[in-house]
Short mmCIF file of C-alpha atoms in Angstrom, two decimals:
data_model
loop_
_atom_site.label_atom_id
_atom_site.label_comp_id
_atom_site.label_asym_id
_atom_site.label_seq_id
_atom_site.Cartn_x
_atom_site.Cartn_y
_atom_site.Cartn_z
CA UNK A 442 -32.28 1.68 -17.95
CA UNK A 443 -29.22 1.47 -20.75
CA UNK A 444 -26.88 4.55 -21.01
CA UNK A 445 -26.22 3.10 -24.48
CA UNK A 446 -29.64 3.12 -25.76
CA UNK A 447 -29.77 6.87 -24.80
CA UNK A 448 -26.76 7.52 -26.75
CA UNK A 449 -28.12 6.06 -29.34
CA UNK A 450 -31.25 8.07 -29.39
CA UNK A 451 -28.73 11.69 -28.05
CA UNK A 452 -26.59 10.34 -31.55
CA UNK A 453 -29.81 10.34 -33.57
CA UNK A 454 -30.58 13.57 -32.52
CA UNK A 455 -27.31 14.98 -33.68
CA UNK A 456 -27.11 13.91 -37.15
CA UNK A 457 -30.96 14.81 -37.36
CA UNK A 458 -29.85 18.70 -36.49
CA UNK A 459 -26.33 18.08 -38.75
CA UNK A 460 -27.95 16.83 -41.63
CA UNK A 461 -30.81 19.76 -41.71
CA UNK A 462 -33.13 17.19 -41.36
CA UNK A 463 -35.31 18.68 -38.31
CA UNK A 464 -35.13 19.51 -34.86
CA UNK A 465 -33.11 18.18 -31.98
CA UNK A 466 -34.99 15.20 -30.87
CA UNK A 467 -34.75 11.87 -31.39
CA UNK A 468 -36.44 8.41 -29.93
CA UNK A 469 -36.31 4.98 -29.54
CA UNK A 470 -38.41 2.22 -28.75
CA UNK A 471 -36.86 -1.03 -26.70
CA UNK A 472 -38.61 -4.55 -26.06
CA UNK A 473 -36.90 -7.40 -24.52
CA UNK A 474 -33.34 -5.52 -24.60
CA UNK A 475 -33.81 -5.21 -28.36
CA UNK A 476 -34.24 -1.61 -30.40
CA UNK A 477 -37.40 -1.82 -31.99
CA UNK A 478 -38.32 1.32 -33.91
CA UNK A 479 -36.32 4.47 -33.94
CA UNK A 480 -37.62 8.35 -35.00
CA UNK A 481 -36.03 11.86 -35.65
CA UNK A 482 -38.31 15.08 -35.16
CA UNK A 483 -39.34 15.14 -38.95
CA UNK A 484 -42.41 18.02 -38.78
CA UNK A 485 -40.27 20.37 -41.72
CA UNK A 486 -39.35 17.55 -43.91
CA UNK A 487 -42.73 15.44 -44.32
CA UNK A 488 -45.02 18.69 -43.46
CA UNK A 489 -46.22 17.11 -40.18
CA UNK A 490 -46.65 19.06 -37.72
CA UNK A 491 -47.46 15.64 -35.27
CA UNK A 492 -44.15 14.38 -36.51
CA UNK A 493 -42.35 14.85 -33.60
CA UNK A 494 -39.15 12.09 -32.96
CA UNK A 495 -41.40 10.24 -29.92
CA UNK A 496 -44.65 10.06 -32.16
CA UNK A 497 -42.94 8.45 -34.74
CA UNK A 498 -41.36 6.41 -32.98
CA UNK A 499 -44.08 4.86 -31.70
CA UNK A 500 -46.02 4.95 -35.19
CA UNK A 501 -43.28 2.77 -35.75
CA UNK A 502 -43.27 0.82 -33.20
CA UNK A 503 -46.56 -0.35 -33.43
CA UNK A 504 -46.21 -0.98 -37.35
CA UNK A 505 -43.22 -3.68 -36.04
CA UNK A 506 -45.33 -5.13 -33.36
CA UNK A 507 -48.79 -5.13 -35.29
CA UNK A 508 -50.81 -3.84 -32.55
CA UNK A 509 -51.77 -0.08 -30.83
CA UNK A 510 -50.48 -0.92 -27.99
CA UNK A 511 -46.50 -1.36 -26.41
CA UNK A 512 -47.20 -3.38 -23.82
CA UNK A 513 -43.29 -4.26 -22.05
CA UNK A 514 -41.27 -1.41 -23.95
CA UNK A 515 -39.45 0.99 -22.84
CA UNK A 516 -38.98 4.77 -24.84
CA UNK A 517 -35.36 6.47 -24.91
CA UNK A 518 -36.00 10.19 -25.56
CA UNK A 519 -33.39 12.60 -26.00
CA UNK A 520 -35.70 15.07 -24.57
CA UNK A 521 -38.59 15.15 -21.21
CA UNK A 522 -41.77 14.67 -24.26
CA UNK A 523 -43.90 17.91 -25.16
CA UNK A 524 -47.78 17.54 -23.90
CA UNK A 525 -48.92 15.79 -27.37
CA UNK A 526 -45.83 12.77 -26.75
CA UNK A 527 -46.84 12.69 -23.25
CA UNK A 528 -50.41 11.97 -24.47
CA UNK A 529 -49.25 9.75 -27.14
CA UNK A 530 -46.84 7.92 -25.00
CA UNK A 531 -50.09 7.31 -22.21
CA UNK A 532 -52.27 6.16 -25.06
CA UNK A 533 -49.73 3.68 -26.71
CA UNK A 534 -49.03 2.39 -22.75
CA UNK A 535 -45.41 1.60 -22.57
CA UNK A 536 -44.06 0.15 -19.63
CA UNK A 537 -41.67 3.16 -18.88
CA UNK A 538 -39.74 6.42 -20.22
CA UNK A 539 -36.43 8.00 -20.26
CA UNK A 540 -35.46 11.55 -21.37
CA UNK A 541 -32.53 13.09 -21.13
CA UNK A 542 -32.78 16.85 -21.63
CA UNK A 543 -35.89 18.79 -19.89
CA UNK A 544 -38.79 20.79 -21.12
CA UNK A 545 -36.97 23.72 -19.95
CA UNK A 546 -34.00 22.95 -22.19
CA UNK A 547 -35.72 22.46 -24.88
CA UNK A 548 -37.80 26.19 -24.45
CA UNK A 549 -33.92 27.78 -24.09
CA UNK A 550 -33.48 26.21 -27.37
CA UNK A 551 -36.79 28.43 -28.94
CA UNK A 552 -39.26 25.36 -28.96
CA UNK A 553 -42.46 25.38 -27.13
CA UNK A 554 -43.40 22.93 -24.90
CA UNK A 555 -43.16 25.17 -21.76
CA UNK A 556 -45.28 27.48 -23.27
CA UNK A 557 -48.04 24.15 -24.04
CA UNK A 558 -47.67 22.48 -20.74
CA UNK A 559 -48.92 26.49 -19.55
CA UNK A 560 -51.68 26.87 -21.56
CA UNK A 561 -53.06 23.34 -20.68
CA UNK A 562 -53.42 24.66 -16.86
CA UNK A 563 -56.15 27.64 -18.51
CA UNK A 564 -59.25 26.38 -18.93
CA UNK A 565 -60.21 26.21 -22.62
CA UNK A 566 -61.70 29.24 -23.08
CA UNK A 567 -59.28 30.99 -22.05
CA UNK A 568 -56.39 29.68 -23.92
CA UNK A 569 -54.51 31.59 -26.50
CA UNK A 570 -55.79 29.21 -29.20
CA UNK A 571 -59.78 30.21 -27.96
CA UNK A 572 -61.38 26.81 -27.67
CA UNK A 573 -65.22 27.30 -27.70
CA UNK A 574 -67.95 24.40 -26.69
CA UNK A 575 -71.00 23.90 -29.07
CA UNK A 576 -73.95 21.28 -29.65
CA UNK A 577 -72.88 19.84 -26.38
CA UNK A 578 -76.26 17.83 -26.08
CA UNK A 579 -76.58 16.75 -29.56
CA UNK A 580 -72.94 15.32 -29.59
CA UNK A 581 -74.01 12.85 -26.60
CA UNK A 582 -75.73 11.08 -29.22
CA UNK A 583 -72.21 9.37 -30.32
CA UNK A 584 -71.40 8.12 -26.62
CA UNK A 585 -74.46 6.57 -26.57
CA UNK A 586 -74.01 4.65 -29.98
CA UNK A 587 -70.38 4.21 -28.89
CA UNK A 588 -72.03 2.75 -25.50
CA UNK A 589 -74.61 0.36 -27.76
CA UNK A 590 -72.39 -0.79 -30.50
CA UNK A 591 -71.64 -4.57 -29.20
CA UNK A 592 -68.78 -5.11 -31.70
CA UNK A 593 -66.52 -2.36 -30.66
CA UNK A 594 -62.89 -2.43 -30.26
CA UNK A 595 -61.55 -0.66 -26.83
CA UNK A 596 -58.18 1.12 -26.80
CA UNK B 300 -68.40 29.75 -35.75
CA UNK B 301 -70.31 27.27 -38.22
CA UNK B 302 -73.48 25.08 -36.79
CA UNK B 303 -73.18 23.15 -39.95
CA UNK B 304 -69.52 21.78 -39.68
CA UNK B 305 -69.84 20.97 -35.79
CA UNK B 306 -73.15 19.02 -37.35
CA UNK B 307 -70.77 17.11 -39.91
CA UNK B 308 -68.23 16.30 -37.47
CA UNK B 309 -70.98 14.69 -35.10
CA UNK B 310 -72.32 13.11 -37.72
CA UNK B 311 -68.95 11.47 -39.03
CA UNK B 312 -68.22 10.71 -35.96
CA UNK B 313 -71.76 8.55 -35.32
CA UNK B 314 -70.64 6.77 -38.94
CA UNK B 315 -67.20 5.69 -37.48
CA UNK B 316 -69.33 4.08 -34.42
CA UNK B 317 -71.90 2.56 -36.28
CA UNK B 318 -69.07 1.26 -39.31
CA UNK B 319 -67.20 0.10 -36.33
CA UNK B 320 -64.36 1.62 -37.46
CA UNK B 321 -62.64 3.18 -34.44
CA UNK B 322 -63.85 5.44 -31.66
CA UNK B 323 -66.91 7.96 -31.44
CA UNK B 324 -64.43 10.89 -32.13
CA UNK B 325 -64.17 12.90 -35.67
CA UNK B 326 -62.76 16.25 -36.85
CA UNK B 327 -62.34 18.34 -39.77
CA UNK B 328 -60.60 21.95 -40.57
CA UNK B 329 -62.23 24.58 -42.17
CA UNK B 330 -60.52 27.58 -44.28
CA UNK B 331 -62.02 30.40 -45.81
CA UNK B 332 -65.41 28.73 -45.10
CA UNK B 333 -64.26 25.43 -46.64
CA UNK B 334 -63.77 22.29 -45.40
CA UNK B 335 -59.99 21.19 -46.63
CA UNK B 336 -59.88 18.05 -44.12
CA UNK B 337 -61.67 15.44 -42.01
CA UNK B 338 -60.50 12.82 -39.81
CA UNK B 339 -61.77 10.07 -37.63
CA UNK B 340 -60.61 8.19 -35.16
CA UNK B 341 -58.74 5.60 -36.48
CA UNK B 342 -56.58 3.86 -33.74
CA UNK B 343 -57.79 0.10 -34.06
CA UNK B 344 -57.61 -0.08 -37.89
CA UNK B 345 -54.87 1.36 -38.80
CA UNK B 346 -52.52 0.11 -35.20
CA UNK B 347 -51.75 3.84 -34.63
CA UNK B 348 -52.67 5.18 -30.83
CA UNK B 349 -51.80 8.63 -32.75
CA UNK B 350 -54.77 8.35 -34.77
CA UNK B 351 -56.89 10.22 -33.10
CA UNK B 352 -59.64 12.19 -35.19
CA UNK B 353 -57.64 15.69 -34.50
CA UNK B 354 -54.09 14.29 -35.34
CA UNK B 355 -55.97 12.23 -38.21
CA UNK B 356 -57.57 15.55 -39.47
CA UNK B 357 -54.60 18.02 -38.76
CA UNK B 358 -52.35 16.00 -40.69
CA UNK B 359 -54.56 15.51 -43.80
CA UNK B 360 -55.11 19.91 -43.58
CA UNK B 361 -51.24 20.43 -43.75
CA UNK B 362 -50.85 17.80 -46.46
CA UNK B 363 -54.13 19.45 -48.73
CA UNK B 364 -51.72 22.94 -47.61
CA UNK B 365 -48.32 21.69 -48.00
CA UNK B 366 -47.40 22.96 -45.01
CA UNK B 367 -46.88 22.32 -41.31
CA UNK B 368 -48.70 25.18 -40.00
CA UNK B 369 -52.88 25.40 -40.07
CA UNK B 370 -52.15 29.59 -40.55
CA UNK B 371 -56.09 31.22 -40.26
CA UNK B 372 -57.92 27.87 -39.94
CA UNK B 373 -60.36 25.85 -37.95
CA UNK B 374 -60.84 23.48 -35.99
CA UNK B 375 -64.04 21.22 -35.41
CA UNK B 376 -63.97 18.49 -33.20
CA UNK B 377 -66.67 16.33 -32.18
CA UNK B 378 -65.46 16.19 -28.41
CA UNK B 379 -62.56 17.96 -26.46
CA UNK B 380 -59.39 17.35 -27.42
CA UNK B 381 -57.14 15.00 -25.60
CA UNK B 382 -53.57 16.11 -24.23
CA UNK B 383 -52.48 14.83 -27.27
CA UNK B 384 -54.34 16.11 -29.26
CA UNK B 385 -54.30 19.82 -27.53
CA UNK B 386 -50.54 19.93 -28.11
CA UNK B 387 -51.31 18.62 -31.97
CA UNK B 388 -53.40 21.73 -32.41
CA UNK B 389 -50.79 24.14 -30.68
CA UNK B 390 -47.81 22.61 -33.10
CA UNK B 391 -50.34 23.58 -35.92
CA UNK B 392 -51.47 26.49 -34.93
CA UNK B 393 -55.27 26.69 -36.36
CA UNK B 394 -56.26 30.51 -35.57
CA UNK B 395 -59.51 28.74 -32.98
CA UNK B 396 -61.08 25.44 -31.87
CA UNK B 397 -64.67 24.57 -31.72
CA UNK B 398 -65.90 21.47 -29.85
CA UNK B 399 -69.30 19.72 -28.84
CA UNK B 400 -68.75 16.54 -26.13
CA UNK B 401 -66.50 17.65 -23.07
CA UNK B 402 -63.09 15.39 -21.81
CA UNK B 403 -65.52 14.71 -18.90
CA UNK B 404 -68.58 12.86 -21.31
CA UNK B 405 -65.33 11.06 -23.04
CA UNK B 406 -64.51 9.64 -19.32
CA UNK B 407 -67.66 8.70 -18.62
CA UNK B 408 -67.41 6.66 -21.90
CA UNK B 409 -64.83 5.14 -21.25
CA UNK B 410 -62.02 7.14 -22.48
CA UNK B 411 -58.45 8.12 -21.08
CA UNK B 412 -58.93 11.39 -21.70
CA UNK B 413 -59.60 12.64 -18.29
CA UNK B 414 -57.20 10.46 -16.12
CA UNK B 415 -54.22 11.77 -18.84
CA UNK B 416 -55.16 15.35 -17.90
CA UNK B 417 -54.75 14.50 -14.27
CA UNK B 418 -51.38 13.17 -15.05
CA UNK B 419 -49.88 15.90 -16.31
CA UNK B 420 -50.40 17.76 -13.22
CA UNK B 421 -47.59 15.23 -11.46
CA UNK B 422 -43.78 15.46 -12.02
CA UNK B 423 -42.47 12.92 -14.35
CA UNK B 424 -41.08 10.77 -11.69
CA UNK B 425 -44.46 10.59 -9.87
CA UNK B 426 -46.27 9.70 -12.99
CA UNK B 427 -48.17 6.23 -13.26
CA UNK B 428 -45.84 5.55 -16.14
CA UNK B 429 -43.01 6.26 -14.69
CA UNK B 430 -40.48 8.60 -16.10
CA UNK B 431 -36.84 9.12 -15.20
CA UNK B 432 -34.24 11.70 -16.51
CA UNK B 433 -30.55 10.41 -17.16
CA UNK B 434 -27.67 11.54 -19.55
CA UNK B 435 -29.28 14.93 -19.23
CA UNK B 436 -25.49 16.69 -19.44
CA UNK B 437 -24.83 14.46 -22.61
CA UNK B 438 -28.07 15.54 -24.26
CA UNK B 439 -26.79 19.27 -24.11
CA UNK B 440 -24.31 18.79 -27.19
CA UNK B 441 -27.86 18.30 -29.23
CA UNK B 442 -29.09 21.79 -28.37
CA UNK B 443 -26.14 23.84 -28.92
CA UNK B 444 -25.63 22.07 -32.48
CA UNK B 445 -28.98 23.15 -32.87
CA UNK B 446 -28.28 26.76 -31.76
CA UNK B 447 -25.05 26.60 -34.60
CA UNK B 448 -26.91 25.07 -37.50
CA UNK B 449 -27.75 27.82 -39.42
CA UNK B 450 -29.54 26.40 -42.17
CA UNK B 451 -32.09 25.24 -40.02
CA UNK B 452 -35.87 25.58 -39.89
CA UNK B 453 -37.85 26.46 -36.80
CA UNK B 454 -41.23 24.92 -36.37
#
């Protein structure tokens, strides 16, 4: 745990809001002590709405290490991760994560993620964005060529 | 609610199995009874654990919009979102979500998906990648910039 590679990443965040770049957030991505990939929340700019400053981050990341994976590294958010970083962050495995402000602070500050980490305790149906199952049997058809392919790459 | 477009989202999704491409997971958005995007999962090829076939496809919709909201669209996915990808879809706002395979079948094949969910339902400190707040009073500067920036552009 560094305090200076969360000023770094609370810094980022600043001059990302200053410069009317995009939103308050910013990350950082640390192996061996070392800063290896940095990101600012850039959904307005690029017209991405997945462009939030931990995914790409660890887009980054992984483009500097060659792999989909960040095995060792730590993250430095300025803020506790929204439910898609917290997914991305379990899928790309780092070895730990820090935040600084909460999910709370962030909803005071008119952004969502409260509001997400709510809806994902409904079941789907009954979500405000109405998520509706269909062709549930012919779909299993994919797990089981997914289950036969020999060549297949886990992740 | 379109038989047809869950059909082509199986079906692209057996193609990205049997190519070998990535994982048995594809997605595309429909508006005004068009399809303007597809996506598949892409995570081995491309070194991006954000390339998931919703992310993949949600990104490609705003692009063909040129915009970072999916306003009145649709969303097909071949299996239940992730975490990640659920809080993709609520950044981008399609108007509904249709899917085929459940979180559950992705488990059973092998896939996060499930275990991620569970996650979510522990604080961050009791989380199997651990997660630990610091700086939080430091971090506060970022939001009231935020709050004074008044050229700025929610999302």
């Amino acid at each position: 745990m560094s305090e200076e590679f969360m000023r770094r990443a609370i810094a980022l965040a600043l001059l990302n809001v200053r410069s009317g770049q995009g939103g308050p957030f910013a990350a950082l991505v640390v192996k061996d002590g070392r800063i290896i990939a940095e990101g600012v929340n850039s959904v307005t700019v690029t017209n991405d709405p997945t462009a939030h400053a931990e995914v790409v981050a660890i887009r980054a990341a992984c483009r500097a290490l060659g792999g989909f994976q960040l095995d060792g590294c730590e993250l430095y958010t300025s803020c506790e991760p929204c439910p898609m970083c917290l997914g991305a962050i379990y899928w790309a495995r780092p070895a730990r994560v820090f935040y600084a402000a909460t999910a709370q602070d962030a909803a005071a500050a008119g952004f969502d993620d409260a509001f997400i980490y709510d809806e994902l305790k409904h079941p789907p149906e009954g979500r405000r964005i109405p998520m509706r199952q269909m062709l549930s049997s012919e779909s299993l058809a994919v797990f089981a060529a997914w289950r036969e392919q020999s060549e297949k790459k886990p992740y």
